[in-house]
Short mmCIF file of C-alpha atoms in Angstrom, two decimals:
data_model
loop_
_atom_site.label_atom_id
_atom_site.label_comp_id
_atom_site.label_asym_id
_atom_site.label_seq_id
_atom_site.Cartn_x
_atom_site.Cartn_y
_atom_site.Cartn_z
CA MET A 29 112.23 -20.74 -42.75
CA HIS A 30 108.80 -19.44 -44.49
CA GLU A 31 108.64 -16.54 -43.12
CA LEU A 32 109.94 -14.99 -45.88
CA ARG A 33 108.32 -16.18 -48.79
CA ILE A 34 104.67 -15.74 -47.15
CA ALA A 35 105.66 -11.74 -45.84
CA GLU A 36 106.61 -11.36 -49.78
CA ASP A 37 104.61 -12.88 -50.79
CA LEU A 38 101.29 -10.69 -48.11
CA SER A 39 103.50 -7.36 -49.20
CA ARG A 40 102.70 -8.32 -53.00
CA ILE A 41 99.17 -8.52 -52.17
CA VAL A 42 99.20 -5.52 -49.70
CA ILE A 43 101.16 -2.95 -52.33
CA GLU A 44 98.19 -4.21 -54.90
CA THR A 45 95.91 -3.32 -52.26
CA ALA A 46 97.02 0.05 -51.33
CA VAL A 47 97.29 0.93 -55.02
CA LYS A 48 93.65 -0.21 -56.15
CA GLY A 49 92.21 1.68 -53.06
CA ASN A 50 94.01 4.74 -54.33
CA LEU A 51 96.11 3.82 -51.24
CA SER A 52 98.98 6.93 -50.59
CA ARG A 53 99.97 5.39 -47.33
CA VAL A 54 99.32 1.77 -45.60
CA THR A 55 98.49 1.95 -41.63
CA LYS A 56 97.37 -1.69 -40.49
CA VAL A 57 97.28 -4.70 -42.00
CA ASN A 58 96.21 -8.16 -40.26
CA VAL A 59 97.41 -11.53 -40.77
CA THR A 60 95.86 -14.45 -39.94
CA PHE A 61 97.45 -18.14 -39.13
CA GLY A 62 96.38 -21.08 -37.68
CA GLU A 63 98.82 -22.82 -35.61
CA MET A 64 99.67 -25.72 -38.23
CA VAL A 65 101.09 -23.41 -39.85
CA GLN A 66 103.83 -23.19 -37.35
CA ILE A 67 104.53 -19.08 -38.15
CA VAL A 68 106.93 -17.43 -35.64
CA PRO A 69 105.19 -14.76 -35.40
CA GLU A 70 108.79 -12.94 -34.21
CA ILE A 71 110.35 -13.52 -37.67
CA PHE A 72 107.60 -12.72 -40.28
CA GLU A 73 106.99 -9.50 -38.58
CA PHE A 74 110.83 -8.73 -39.25
CA ALA A 75 110.46 -10.55 -42.51
CA PHE A 76 107.31 -8.13 -43.13
CA ARG A 77 109.33 -4.90 -42.61
CA GLU A 78 112.23 -5.81 -44.84
CA ALA A 79 109.47 -6.83 -47.09
CA VAL A 80 108.10 -4.10 -47.16
CA ARG A 81 110.98 -1.44 -47.12
CA ASP A 82 110.84 2.02 -48.94
CA SER A 83 106.54 1.24 -50.28
CA VAL A 84 103.14 3.15 -48.79
CA ALA A 85 103.40 -0.02 -45.61
CA SER A 86 106.47 0.50 -44.84
CA ASP A 87 105.02 2.71 -41.19
CA ALA A 88 101.74 0.02 -41.59
CA LEU A 89 101.65 -1.83 -38.03
CA LEU A 90 101.32 -5.33 -37.89
CA GLY A 91 98.78 -7.23 -35.79
CA ILE A 92 98.95 -11.13 -35.73
CA GLU A 93 96.03 -13.17 -34.16
CA MET A 94 96.68 -16.98 -33.93
CA ILE A 95 94.36 -19.88 -34.04
CA ARG A 96 95.17 -22.41 -31.83
CA VAL A 97 94.19 -26.10 -33.50
CA ALA A 98 90.82 -28.28 -33.11
CA LEU A 99 90.21 -31.64 -34.72
CA LYS A 100 87.63 -34.47 -34.57
CA CYS A 101 86.15 -37.44 -34.62
CA ARG A 102 84.96 -39.23 -38.00
CA GLU A 103 84.39 -42.01 -35.59
CA CYS A 104 82.65 -40.59 -32.62
CA GLY A 105 81.83 -36.64 -33.60
CA ASN A 106 84.69 -35.93 -30.58
CA GLU A 107 85.85 -32.73 -30.98
CA PHE A 108 89.53 -31.39 -30.46
CA SER A 109 92.53 -29.49 -29.96
CA LEU A 110 95.38 -31.19 -30.14
CA ASN A 111 97.64 -32.65 -27.54
CA GLU A 112 101.13 -32.47 -27.91
CA THR A 113 101.56 -34.18 -31.42
CA LEU A 114 98.97 -36.55 -30.64
CA PHE A 115 96.62 -36.75 -33.43
CA SER A 116 94.27 -39.62 -32.34
CA CYS A 117 91.32 -38.83 -30.38
CA GLY A 118 91.49 -38.78 -26.74
CA ARG A 119 87.19 -40.77 -26.17
CA CYS A 120 87.27 -42.81 -28.96
CA GLY A 121 91.22 -43.59 -29.92
CA SER A 122 90.65 -43.19 -33.13
CA TYR A 123 92.43 -41.92 -35.70
CA ASP A 124 90.14 -40.75 -38.53
CA ILE A 125 90.70 -37.02 -38.08
CA GLU A 126 89.84 -34.16 -39.29
CA ILE A 127 91.92 -30.55 -39.03
CA VAL A 128 89.12 -28.25 -38.16
CA ASN A 129 90.80 -25.24 -37.95
CA GLY A 130 94.34 -24.37 -37.52
CA LYS A 131 95.42 -24.00 -41.52
CA GLU A 132 94.18 -20.53 -41.66
CA LEU A 133 96.36 -17.81 -43.94
CA TYR A 134 94.97 -15.55 -44.98
CA VAL A 135 94.95 -11.74 -44.99
CA LYS A 136 92.12 -10.19 -42.51
CA SER A 137 92.39 -6.90 -43.42
CA ILE A 138 94.36 -3.84 -44.51
CA GLU A 139 93.65 -0.05 -43.35
CA GLY A 140 95.28 2.92 -44.46
CA GLU A 141 94.55 6.54 -45.34
#
């Protein structure tokens, strides 16, 4: 359950940002995850709530954006979405592909007053 570790790291970032920005309260935190990070949003939200309990972010809304996996074939240039668990090009069959999107893990914004 890596959601807990990521939530703990996120809570540190949020609290440090609040201190640096002289925020008395964090009202919203927006995070972005690629599908390959394999976050379960409900579990992450629960872990985040626990991580920020009794802090300036305890009542913050949490916005979670999920980015779909996008792949590109290095042989023929075909761009495609992940099809089940098969990492091969649907056009030429090559396994020489790169991940264009889907590995993201970042804080998009922190709002407060």
